[in-house]
Structures are given as C-alpha cells and as structure tokens.
C-alpha cells in the first residue's frame, strides 16, 4: 500500500475512475487538499462518498487563490469545518511570478491568509500543508514564528540551506513525480533525509515521462516513490516502508 499525500481530487476529470485505479494500484489513502471555498466544499463532499482509497480532507486557500472579496467567507468556512478535516491546506506563499514579486499588496494578502491558516492549525491541533514556491524563506520564517509544530513543505524544490532549516525545525517535505527528472527536485530530495520525506502527485498536474507528458492522478504516486528510491539509490520496499510511516506520523492516519 501507498499514500498520496497531496492531490486535488476535486479537479480530476474522471474522479470515480481515478479512485478505482488508485485503489487497484494499492493506494490506501489520499490527502485531498483544497484551494478555495468551492474546492473545500467539494473535497468534504467527495470524502464522504468514497471509502477506497480513504480520503482525508485538508481545508485551505491556496496562495494563488487569495481574493480580498471572498477571503473572509473562505476562512469562516474553514473554521466551521476544520473539525472534519485531517489537515490545514493547501496554504502558504507563492512568489514565483514576477508580478507577485513586484506587487506588495498581493504579497501582503497572501501573508495575511497564511497567518490565519497557521493560527487555525494551532487552534485545531492539525498539521499544515504549505505551498512555498519562490517564497521558501518567508514561508519558513512565518511557520517558525507561529509556533506550529507539524508543517509539511509540499513539493519542496527550493534551496538546500533553507531545507536544512526546515529539517532541523522538525518539519517535513514532500516530493512529486518531478523527482524523476527536475534538477531542483532531485537536488532537494537527494539532500533531505528519507525519514522526513513524503510522496505525492499534486494531481492533476501534468508531468513529463521521457518525451511525452501525462496528467497525474493519485495512482501515479507510485512513480514518485520509485523515482525517489532510484534517486536515493535505496531498495524500493525499504523506501516505501519509510515514506508510509512518515505520512502516517505526520497526518496522524
Ligand atoms: Zn497542490
């Protein structure tokens, strides 16, 4: 069995088929992250409809989806429903695009949102799933300042010096199918200790497979696991045992 620790199941084109294929491939559990109010509602409703794989909702507003007009409603919904969730997320900061790096108001809105997510994680004693693309240092600083203890830097592909601080703070990182080929992912995961790594798909993200591309679904977490084992030059079963134990410990499942 294997756990997909980060999938956007509400965005999958063929949800029943994808879950069936995941179950057949040995995926026992999926952490179903959300990105905005509509997505939170869908994830909660889907989680109640399917038993295999077991779906664990995570509630949050993605940094790319923070909107001044709807933010309060989304946060109120989170607060009202977090008792049914397994985690807070996905949340965080995203400074990847130049316009965001130039737009101080946008960055402040993302920070305000992330700060509330960190507070809610504390209040509900839940782990938090952090999107940190291009904003690794600010994400780490805010997380450390918040006092949150269970933080996952999802699909970590940032600098290794920040990774060292993430690890020494006791936090976790995850990696995606990109660990098979992305230099940034490979550098980070080559550096991170295996006992802090989780595997995920971020489905339905599109990945490369040699010369072709494909849209991921939760069963593709098997690709992530195998590529990680290859990168680490370790036995696949040994890696599977460790990443499953990490996911269970982190999410308490
Ligand atoms: Zn995601």
XYZ file of C-alpha atoms and ligand atoms in Angstrom:
254
model
C 0.000 0.000 0.000
C 0.983 3.615 -0.501
C -0.401 7.053 0.449
C -0.761 10.003 -1.947
C -0.119 12.867 0.464
C -1.239 15.695 -1.864
C -3.881 15.504 -4.572
C -6.547 17.901 -5.872
C -9.210 15.259 -6.254
C -11.937 17.837 -6.890
C -10.082 18.772 -10.107
C -9.764 15.251 -11.524
C -11.570 14.763 -14.828
C -12.727 11.221 -14.101
C -12.923 11.045 -10.319
C -14.617 7.620 -9.916
C -12.234 6.076 -12.473
C -9.168 7.707 -10.943
C -10.106 6.496 -7.446
C -10.808 2.997 -8.744
C -7.425 2.895 -10.495
C -5.721 4.241 -7.363
C -7.321 1.548 -5.215
C -6.333 -1.189 -7.680
C -2.766 0.137 -7.770
C -2.513 -0.092 -3.960
C -3.174 3.500 -2.906
C -4.769 3.161 0.534
C -5.180 6.833 1.460
C -5.253 10.235 -0.208
C -4.773 13.608 1.466
C -7.251 15.717 -0.502
C -6.126 19.333 -0.373
C -8.338 22.254 -1.336
C -7.626 25.658 -2.855
C -10.666 27.890 -2.221
C -14.188 27.872 -0.807
C -15.780 25.885 -3.652
C -12.964 23.383 -3.558
C -13.288 22.926 0.224
C -16.990 22.157 -0.178
C -16.301 19.640 -2.954
C -13.466 17.906 -1.115
C -15.618 17.437 2.003
C -18.471 16.046 -0.020
C -16.233 13.681 -2.039
C -14.540 12.425 1.141
C -17.936 11.330 2.440
C -18.791 9.468 -0.758
C -15.812 7.144 -1.228
C -14.260 4.554 1.078
C -11.436 3.203 -1.089
C -8.984 4.791 -1.134
C -9.714 6.549 2.136
C -9.920 10.292 1.518
C -8.711 12.714 4.191
C -9.789 16.309 3.582
C -7.404 19.224 4.048
C -9.037 22.657 4.105
C -7.341 25.810 2.937
C -6.977 28.664 0.476
C -4.086 28.316 -1.993
C -1.851 31.415 -2.091
C -2.685 31.799 -5.783
C -6.416 31.889 -4.940
C -6.460 34.542 -2.220
C -9.087 37.122 -3.165
C -9.840 40.133 -0.988
C -13.622 39.891 -1.652
C -14.100 36.225 -0.700
C -11.314 35.639 1.797
C -13.359 36.156 4.946
C -16.062 33.767 3.742
C -13.463 31.121 2.944
C -11.795 31.468 6.334
C -15.156 31.354 8.136
C -15.985 28.170 6.241
C -12.642 26.676 7.235
C -13.161 27.446 10.883
C -16.653 25.952 10.793
C -15.494 22.741 9.110
C -11.947 22.052 10.287
C -13.161 19.559 12.865
C -13.952 17.285 9.880
C -10.510 17.745 8.318
C -7.227 15.912 8.707
C -5.046 18.937 7.888
C -4.978 22.629 7.050
C -4.007 23.319 3.415
C -3.025 23.933 0.953
C -1.836 27.314 2.087
C 1.445 29.233 2.002
C 3.030 31.836 -0.239
C 3.888 31.898 -3.933
C 6.351 34.482 -5.253
C 7.116 32.547 -8.426
C 5.761 35.093 -10.851
C 7.460 38.430 -11.360
C 4.196 40.371 -10.997
C 3.767 38.957 -7.499
C 7.312 39.858 -6.535
C 6.548 43.415 -7.655
C 3.092 43.630 -6.075
C 3.399 44.319 -2.378
C -0.366 44.315 -1.785
C -0.669 40.851 -3.335
C 2.181 39.509 -1.199
C 0.663 41.028 1.932
C -2.715 39.412 1.166
C -1.009 36.052 0.801
C 0.816 36.555 4.094
C -2.361 37.586 5.915
C -4.094 34.473 4.624
C -1.180 32.185 5.517
C -1.011 33.707 9.016
C -4.668 32.815 9.642
C -4.054 29.264 8.392
C -1.131 28.904 10.808
C -3.332 30.144 13.670
C -6.093 27.711 12.748
C -3.616 24.830 12.585
C -2.592 25.666 16.140
C -6.141 26.139 17.343
C -7.392 22.842 15.863
C -4.116 20.982 16.520
C -3.815 19.958 12.876
C -0.820 19.522 10.579
C -0.407 22.183 7.887
C 0.410 21.715 4.178
C 2.489 24.595 2.830
C 2.973 25.727 -0.761
C 6.245 27.678 -0.759
C 7.265 28.120 -4.421
C 9.674 31.012 -4.728
C 8.815 32.061 -1.169
C 10.683 29.414 0.786
C 12.336 31.733 3.300
C 9.190 33.725 4.122
C 7.174 30.510 4.495
C 9.738 29.060 6.864
C 10.065 32.280 8.895
C 6.303 32.642 9.309
C 5.912 28.979 10.255
C 8.684 29.181 12.845
C 7.264 32.407 14.285
C 3.787 30.856 14.568
C 4.910 28.066 16.853
C 3.286 25.426 14.607
C 4.995 22.072 15.123
C 3.629 19.876 12.305
C 4.419 21.555 8.980
C 4.864 19.973 5.546
C 6.637 21.913 2.796
C 4.919 20.264 -0.111
C 6.747 19.549 -3.411
C 9.853 21.149 -1.985
C 12.256 22.206 -4.731
C 13.903 25.199 -3.092
C 17.430 25.905 -1.865
C 19.190 23.336 0.295
C 20.202 25.822 3.006
C 16.528 26.559 3.701
C 15.831 22.827 3.511
C 18.391 22.283 6.279
C 16.485 24.750 8.463
C 13.167 23.046 7.645
C 14.607 19.697 8.706
C 16.271 20.984 11.855
C 12.979 22.605 12.880
C 11.423 19.121 12.775
C 9.269 19.788 9.691
C 8.681 17.558 6.674
C 8.990 17.938 2.898
C 7.236 16.089 0.108
C 8.099 15.413 -3.478
C 6.137 14.740 -6.640
C 6.594 12.828 -9.901
C 9.033 15.609 -10.853
C 11.665 13.940 -8.679
C 12.234 11.657 -11.678
C 13.646 14.485 -13.803
C 13.568 18.010 -12.310
C 17.073 19.146 -11.278
C 15.661 21.283 -8.433
C 13.511 18.461 -7.042
C 16.367 15.980 -7.353
C 18.828 18.247 -5.614
C 16.431 18.866 -2.725
C 15.382 15.232 -2.319
C 18.949 13.999 -2.671
C 19.737 16.258 0.264
C 16.706 15.651 2.519
C 16.830 12.739 4.971
C 14.449 9.957 3.957
C 12.745 9.937 7.348
C 11.335 13.436 6.595
C 10.128 12.848 3.034
C 6.536 12.210 1.956
C 5.446 11.266 -1.571
C 2.607 12.870 -3.522
C 1.230 13.579 -7.003
C -0.306 17.084 -6.781
C -2.753 15.564 -9.283
C -3.928 16.623 -11.818
C -0.586 18.344 -12.521
C 0.973 17.451 -15.887
C 4.391 15.758 -15.732
C 6.971 14.590 -18.209
C 7.577 10.938 -18.935
C 10.562 10.828 -21.263
C 9.454 12.642 -24.408
C 5.741 12.554 -23.581
C 3.541 14.262 -20.998
C 0.729 12.939 -18.866
C -1.797 14.295 -16.402
C -1.233 12.755 -12.973
C -3.855 11.015 -10.875
C -3.347 9.555 -7.388
C -2.104 6.161 -8.650
C 0.953 7.969 -10.062
C 2.281 8.358 -6.529
C 3.884 5.006 -7.355
C 6.056 6.826 -9.907
C 7.086 9.341 -7.240
C 8.016 6.566 -4.813
C 10.028 4.588 -7.375
C 11.852 7.654 -8.705
C 12.717 8.661 -5.131
C 14.095 5.183 -4.397
C 16.191 5.370 -7.543
C 17.497 8.838 -6.672
C 18.383 7.736 -3.157
C 19.856 4.512 -4.530
C 17.873 2.543 -1.975
C 15.697 -0.538 -2.085
C 12.151 0.344 -3.222
C 10.437 -1.599 -0.432
C 12.631 -0.005 2.178
C 11.771 3.465 0.861
C 8.075 2.616 0.766
C 8.093 1.490 4.381
C 9.730 4.738 5.470
C 7.588 7.159 3.422
C 4.398 5.421 4.560
C 5.487 5.645 8.181
C 6.337 9.331 7.648
C 2.902 10.072 6.152
C 1.112 8.258 8.955
C 3.122 10.026 11.633
C 2.719 13.442 10.045
C -1.019 13.289 9.343
C -1.913 11.007 12.236
C -3.676 8.479 9.987
Zn -1.288 21.414 -4.731
